[in-house]
PDB file of C-alpha atoms in Angstrom:
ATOM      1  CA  UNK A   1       8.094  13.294 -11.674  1.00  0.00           C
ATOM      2  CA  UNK A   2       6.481  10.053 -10.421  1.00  0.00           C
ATOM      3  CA  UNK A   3       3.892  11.036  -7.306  1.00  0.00           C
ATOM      4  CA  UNK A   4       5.107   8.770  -4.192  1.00  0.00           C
ATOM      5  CA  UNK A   5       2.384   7.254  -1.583  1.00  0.00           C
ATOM      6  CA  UNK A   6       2.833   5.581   1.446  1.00  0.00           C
ATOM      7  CA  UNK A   7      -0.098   3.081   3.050  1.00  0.00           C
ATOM      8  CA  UNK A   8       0.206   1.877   6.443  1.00  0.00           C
ATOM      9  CA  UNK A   9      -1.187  -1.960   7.509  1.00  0.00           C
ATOM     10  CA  UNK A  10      -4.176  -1.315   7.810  1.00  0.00           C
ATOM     11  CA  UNK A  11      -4.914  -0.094   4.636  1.00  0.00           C
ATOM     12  CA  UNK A  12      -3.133  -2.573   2.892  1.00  0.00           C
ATOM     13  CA  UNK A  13      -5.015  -5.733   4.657  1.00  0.00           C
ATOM     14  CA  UNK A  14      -8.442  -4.134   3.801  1.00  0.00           C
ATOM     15  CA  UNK A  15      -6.974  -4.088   0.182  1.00  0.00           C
ATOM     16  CA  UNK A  16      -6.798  -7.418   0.012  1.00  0.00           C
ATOM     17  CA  UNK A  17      -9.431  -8.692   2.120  1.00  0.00           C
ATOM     18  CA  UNK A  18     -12.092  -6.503   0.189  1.00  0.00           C
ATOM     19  CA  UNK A  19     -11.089  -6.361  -3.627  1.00  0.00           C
ATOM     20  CA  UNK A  20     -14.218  -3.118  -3.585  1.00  0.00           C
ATOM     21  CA  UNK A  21     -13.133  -1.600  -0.983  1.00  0.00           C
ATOM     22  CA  UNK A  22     -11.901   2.312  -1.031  1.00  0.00           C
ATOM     23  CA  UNK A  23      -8.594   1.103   0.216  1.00  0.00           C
ATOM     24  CA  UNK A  24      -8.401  -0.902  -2.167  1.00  0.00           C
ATOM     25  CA  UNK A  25      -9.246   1.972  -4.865  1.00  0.00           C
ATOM     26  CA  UNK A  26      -6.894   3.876  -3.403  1.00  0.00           C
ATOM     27  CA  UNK A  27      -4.219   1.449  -3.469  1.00  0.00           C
ATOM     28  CA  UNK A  28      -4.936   0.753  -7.460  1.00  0.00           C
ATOM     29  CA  UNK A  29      -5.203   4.246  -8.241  1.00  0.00           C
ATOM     30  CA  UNK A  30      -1.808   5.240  -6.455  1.00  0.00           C
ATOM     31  CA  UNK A  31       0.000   2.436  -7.943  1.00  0.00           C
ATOM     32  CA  UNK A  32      -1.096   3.756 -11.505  1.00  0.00           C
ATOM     33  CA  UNK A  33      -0.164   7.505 -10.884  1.00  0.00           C
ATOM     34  CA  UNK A  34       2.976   7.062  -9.144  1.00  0.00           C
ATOM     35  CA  UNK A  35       5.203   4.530  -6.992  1.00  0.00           C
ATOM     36  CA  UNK A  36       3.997   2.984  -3.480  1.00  0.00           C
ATOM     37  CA  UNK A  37       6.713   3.245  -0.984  1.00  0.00           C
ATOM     38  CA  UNK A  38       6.804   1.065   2.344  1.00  0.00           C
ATOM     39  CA  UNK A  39       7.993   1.647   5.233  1.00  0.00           C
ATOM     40  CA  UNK A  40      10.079  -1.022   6.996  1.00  0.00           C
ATOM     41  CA  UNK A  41       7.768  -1.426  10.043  1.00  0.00           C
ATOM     42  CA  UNK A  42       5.652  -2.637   7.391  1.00  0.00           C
ATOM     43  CA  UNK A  43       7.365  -4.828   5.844  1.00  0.00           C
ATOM     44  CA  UNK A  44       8.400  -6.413   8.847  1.00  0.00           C
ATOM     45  CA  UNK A  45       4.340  -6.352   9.633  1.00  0.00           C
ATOM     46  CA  UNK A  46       4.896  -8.773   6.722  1.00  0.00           C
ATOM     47  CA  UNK A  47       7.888 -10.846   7.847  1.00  0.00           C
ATOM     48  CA  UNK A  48       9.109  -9.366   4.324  1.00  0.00           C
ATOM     49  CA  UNK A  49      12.526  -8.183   6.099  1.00  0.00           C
ATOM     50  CA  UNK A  50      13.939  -8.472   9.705  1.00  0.00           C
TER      51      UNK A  50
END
C-alpha cells in the first residue's frame, strides 16, 4: 500500500524557492515512499484548475 501525503502552499513554495530546504526534503522523501495528493484549494493557489 502506497503511503499518501498532503503539503499545503506553503510548503510547497519553500520547496522550490530553497532546493536545501527541509520542505523541500520532505517533499522528495514523500514523493519516493508514497504518492503526494493536492488538494484543490491548492491547485487553484496555482491557477492549475478553476
Amino acid at each position: 500500500m502506497n503511503r499518501r501525503f498532503v503539503f499545503d502552499t506553503n510548503i510547497i513554495i519553500s520547496s522550490v524557492l530553497s532546493t536545501k530546504s527541509k520542505p523541500n526534503a520532505a517533499l522528495k522523501k514523500a514523493q519516493k515512499s508514497g504518492i503526494i495528493i493536492f488538494a484543490h484549494p491548492t491547485l487553484k493557489d496555482y491557477g492549475i484548475t478553476d
